[in-house]
Coordinates of C-alpha atoms in Angstrom, one line a residue:
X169 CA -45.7 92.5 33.7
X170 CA -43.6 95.0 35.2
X171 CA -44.5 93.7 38.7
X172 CA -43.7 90.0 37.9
X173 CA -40.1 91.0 36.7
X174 CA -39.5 92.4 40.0
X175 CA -41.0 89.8 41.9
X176 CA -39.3 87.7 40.6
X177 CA -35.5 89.9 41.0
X178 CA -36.4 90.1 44.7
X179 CA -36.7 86.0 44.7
X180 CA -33.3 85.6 43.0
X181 CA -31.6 88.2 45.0
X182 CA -32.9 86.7 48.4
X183 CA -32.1 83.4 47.0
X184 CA -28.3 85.0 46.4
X185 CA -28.2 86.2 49.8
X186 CA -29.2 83.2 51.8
X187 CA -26.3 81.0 49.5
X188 CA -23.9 83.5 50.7
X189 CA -25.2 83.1 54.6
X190 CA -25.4 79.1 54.7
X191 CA -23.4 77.8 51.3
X192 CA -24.8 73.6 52.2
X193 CA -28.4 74.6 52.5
X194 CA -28.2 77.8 49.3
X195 CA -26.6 74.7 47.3
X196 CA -29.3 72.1 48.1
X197 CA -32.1 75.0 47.0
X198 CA -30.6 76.1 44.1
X199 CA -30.1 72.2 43.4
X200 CA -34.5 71.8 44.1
X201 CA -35.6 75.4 42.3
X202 CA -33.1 75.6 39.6
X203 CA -33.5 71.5 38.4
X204 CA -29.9 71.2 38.4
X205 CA -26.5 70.5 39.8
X206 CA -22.9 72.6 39.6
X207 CA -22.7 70.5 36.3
X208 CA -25.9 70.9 35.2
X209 CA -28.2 73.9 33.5
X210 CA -29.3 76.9 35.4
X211 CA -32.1 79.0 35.8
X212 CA -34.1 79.0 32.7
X213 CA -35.6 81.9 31.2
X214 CA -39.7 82.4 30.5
X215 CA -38.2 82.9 26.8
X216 CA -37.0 79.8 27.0
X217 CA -40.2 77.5 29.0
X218 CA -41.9 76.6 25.3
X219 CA -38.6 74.7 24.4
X220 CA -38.2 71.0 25.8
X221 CA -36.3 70.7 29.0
X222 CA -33.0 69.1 29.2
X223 CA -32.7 65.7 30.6
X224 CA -31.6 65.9 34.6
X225 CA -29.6 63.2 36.1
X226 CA -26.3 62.1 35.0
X227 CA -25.7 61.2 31.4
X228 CA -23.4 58.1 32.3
X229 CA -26.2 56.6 34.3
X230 CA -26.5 53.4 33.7
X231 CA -29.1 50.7 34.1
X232 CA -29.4 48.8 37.5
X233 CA -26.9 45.9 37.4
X234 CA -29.0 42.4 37.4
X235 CA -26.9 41.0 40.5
X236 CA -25.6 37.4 39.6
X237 CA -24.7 35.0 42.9
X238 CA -22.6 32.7 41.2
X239 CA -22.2 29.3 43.4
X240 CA -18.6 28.5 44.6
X241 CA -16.9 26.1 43.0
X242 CA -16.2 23.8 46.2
X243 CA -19.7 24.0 46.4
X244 CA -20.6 22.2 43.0
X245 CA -17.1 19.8 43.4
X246 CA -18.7 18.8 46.5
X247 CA -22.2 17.8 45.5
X248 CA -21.0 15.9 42.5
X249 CA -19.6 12.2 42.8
X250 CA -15.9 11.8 42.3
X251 CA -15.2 8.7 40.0
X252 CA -11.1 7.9 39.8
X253 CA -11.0 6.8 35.7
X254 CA -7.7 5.1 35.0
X255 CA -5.9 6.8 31.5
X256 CA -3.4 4.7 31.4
X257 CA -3.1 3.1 27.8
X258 CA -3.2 -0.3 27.4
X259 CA 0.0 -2.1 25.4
X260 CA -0.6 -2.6 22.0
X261 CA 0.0 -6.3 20.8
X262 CA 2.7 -6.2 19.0
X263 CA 1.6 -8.0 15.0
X264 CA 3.8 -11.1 14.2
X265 CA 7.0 -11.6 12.2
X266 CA 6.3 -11.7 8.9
X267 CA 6.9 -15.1 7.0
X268 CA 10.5 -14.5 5.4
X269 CA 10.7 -15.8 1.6
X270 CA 13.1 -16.4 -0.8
X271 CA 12.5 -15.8 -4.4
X272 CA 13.8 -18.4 -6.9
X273 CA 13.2 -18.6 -11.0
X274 CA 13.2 -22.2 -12.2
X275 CA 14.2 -22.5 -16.1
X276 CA 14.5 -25.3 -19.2
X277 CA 10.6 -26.4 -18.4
X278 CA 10.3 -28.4 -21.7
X279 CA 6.7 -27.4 -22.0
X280 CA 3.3 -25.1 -21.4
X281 CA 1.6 -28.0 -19.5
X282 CA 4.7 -29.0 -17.0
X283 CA 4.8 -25.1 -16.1
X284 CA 1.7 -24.7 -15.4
X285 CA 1.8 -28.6 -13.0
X286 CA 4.9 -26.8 -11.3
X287 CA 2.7 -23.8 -10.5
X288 CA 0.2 -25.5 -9.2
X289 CA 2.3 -27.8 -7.2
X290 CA 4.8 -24.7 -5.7
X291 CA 1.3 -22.8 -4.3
X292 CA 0.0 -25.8 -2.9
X293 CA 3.5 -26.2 -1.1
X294 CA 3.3 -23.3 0.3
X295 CA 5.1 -20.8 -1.8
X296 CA 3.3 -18.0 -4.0
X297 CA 4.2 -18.0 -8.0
X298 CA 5.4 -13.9 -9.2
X299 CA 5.5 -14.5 -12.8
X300 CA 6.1 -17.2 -15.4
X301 CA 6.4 -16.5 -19.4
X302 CA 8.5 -18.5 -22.2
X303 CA 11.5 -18.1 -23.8
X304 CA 13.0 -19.4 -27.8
X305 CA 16.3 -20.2 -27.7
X306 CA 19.0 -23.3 -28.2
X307 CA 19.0 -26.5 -26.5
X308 CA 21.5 -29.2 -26.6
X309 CA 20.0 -33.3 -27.7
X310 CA 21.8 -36.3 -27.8
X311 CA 21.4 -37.4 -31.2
X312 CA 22.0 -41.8 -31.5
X313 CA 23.0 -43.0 -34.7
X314 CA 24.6 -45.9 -36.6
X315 CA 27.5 -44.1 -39.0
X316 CA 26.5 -43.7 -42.8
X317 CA 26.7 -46.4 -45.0
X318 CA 28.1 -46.5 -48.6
X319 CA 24.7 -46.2 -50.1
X320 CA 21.1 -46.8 -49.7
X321 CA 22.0 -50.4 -51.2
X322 CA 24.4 -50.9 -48.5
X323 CA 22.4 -49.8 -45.4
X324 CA 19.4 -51.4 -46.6
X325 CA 20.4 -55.2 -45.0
X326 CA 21.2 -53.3 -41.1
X327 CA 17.8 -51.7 -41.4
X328 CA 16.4 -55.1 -41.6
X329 CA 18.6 -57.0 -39.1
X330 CA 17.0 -53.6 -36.8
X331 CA 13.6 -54.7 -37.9
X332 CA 14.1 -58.6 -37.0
X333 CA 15.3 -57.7 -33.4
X334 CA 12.4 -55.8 -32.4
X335 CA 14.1 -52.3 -32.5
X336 CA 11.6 -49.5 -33.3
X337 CA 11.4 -45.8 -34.1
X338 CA 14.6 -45.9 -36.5
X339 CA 14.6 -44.0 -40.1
X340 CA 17.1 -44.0 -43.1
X341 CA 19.1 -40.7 -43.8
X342 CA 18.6 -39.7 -47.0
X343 CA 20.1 -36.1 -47.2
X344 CA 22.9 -34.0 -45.8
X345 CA 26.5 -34.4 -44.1
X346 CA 25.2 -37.8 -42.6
X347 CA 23.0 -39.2 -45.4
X348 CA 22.7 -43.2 -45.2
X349 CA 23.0 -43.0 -41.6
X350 CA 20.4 -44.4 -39.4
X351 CA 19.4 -42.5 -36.7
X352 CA 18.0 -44.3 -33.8
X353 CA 16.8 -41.5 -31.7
X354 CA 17.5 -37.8 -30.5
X355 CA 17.0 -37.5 -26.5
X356 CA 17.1 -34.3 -24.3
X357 CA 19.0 -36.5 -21.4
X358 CA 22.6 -38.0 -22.1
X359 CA 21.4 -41.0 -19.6
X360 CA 18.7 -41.8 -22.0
X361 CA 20.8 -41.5 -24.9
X362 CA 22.8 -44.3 -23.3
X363 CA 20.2 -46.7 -22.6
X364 CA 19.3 -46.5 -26.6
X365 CA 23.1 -47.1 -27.4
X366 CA 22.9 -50.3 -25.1
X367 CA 19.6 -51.5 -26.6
X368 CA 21.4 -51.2 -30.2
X369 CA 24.5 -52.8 -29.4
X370 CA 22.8 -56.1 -28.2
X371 CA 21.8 -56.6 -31.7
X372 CA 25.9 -56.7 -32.8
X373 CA 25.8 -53.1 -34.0
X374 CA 28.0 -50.1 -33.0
X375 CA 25.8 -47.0 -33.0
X376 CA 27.6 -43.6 -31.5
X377 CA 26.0 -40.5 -29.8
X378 CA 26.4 -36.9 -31.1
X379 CA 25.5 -33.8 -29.7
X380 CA 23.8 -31.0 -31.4
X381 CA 21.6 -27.5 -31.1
X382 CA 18.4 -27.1 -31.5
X383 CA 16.1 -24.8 -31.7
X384 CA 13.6 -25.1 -28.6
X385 CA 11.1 -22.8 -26.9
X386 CA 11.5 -22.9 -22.9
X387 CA 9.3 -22.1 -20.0
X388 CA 10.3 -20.6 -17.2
X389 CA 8.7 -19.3 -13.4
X390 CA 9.2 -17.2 -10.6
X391 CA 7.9 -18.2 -7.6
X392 CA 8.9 -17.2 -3.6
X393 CA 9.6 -20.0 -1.1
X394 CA 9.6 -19.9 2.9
X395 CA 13.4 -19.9 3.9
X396 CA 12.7 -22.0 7.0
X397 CA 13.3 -25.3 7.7
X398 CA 15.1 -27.2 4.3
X399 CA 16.2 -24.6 1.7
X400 CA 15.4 -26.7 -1.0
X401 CA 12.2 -28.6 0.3
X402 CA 10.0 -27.0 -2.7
X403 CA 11.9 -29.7 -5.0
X404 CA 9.7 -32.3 -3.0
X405 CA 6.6 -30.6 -4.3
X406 CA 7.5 -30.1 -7.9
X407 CA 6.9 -33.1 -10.9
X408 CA 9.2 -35.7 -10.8
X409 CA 11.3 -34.6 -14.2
X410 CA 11.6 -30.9 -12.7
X411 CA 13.5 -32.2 -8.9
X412 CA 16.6 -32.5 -11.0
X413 CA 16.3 -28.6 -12.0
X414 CA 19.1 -25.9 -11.7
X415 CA 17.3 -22.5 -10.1
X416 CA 18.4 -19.6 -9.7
X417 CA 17.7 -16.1 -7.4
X418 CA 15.2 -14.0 -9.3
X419 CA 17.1 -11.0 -10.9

């Protein structure tokens, strides 16, 4: 054993001495016996042989680099076809002007069915009904009468001289401010109130028109119109008793 330790001090000290003669070559051996660079471990000890050698090599090596050859770009512009796309948008239409209306509310219909003939008549004009509902309230009549007589006894010879000419629809009074008149009629037109009066006086008598209040229930409508062309054309569409009517703009 003795002679192995000194073998192996006259290695390391000849080793020593031809570093210090040539320092390129002494590193390069030290670099092949001693498994290492400046960096790295040096000699190792017999001590130290039954424990697991360090790794050699540098510990930021990394794996070989899988070289990529990308292809230019003017290469693949170049083999594709070039097709011009226009992206210029095309002009939207534009929508038309929409139909301009006027909204009107006819009053005073005289009853359910004549509302609902002016509603039918108004959309197939042309125009487009909103709403339509009823209404109680007054309404003025013309009221034809002949002036009270004294008494029953006394107005009984004019109701027969009525009966004689053919007059009809005519009743005695019997109650009230104007008991033993004889009414002849109540009308919801002052023209047609007039006509009766005529009709009476041709028989010699002197009959007279009042005007009074009732107590009606009115329909009424809503309805829009197209404002072009004659404001008031819808009045050619509606029944003949309701061309005569007073509207008015909705509220």
């Amino acid at each position: 054993m003795r002679w192995f330790f000194a073998g192996l001090l006259v290695t390391n000290l000849a080793l020593l001495g031809w570093v210090w003669i040539s320092p390129d070559r002494g590193a390069e051996l030290l670099e092949s016996v001693g498994g290492g660079t400046s960096t790295g471990p040096g000699l190792v000890l017999l001590g130290e042989l039954d424990k697991p050698l360090p790794l050699r090599g540098r510990t930021d090596e990394a794996a070989p680099a899988v070289a990529v050859h990308n292809e230019p770009m003017e290469s693949l512009a170049a083999s594709a076809p070039v097709v011009a796309v226009d992206v210029t948008p095309e002009p939207v239409p534009e929508p038309p002007p929409a139909a301009q209306f006027s909204c009107l509310r006819l009053t005073g219909i005289e009853s359910k069915s004549i509302a609902a003939s002016a509603a039918q008549a108004l959309t197939q004009g042309g125009g487009a009904v909103k709403r339509q509902g009823e209404e109680t309230g007054e309404t003025k009549r013309y009221w034809v009468m002949l002036p009270p007589a004294t008494s029953p006894t006394a107005a009984a010879p004019i109701l027969q001289r009525l009966e004689r000419a053919g007059v009809k629809d005519f009743y005695l009074i019997r109650s009230g401010e104007n008991a033993n008149a004889i009414s002849l009629g109540v009308y919801s037109a002052k023209d047609s109130a007039q006509r009766r009066v005529q009709q009476i006086r041709a028989v010699k008598l002197k009959p007279r028109i009042e005007e009074i209040a009732l107590p009606a229930k009115r329909w009424w409508l809503e309805f829009d119109w197209p404002v072009e062309g004659h404001p008031e054309s819808w009045r050619a569409v509606l029944p003949k008793e309701l061309r005569t009517a007073v509207v008015q703009a909705c509220r």
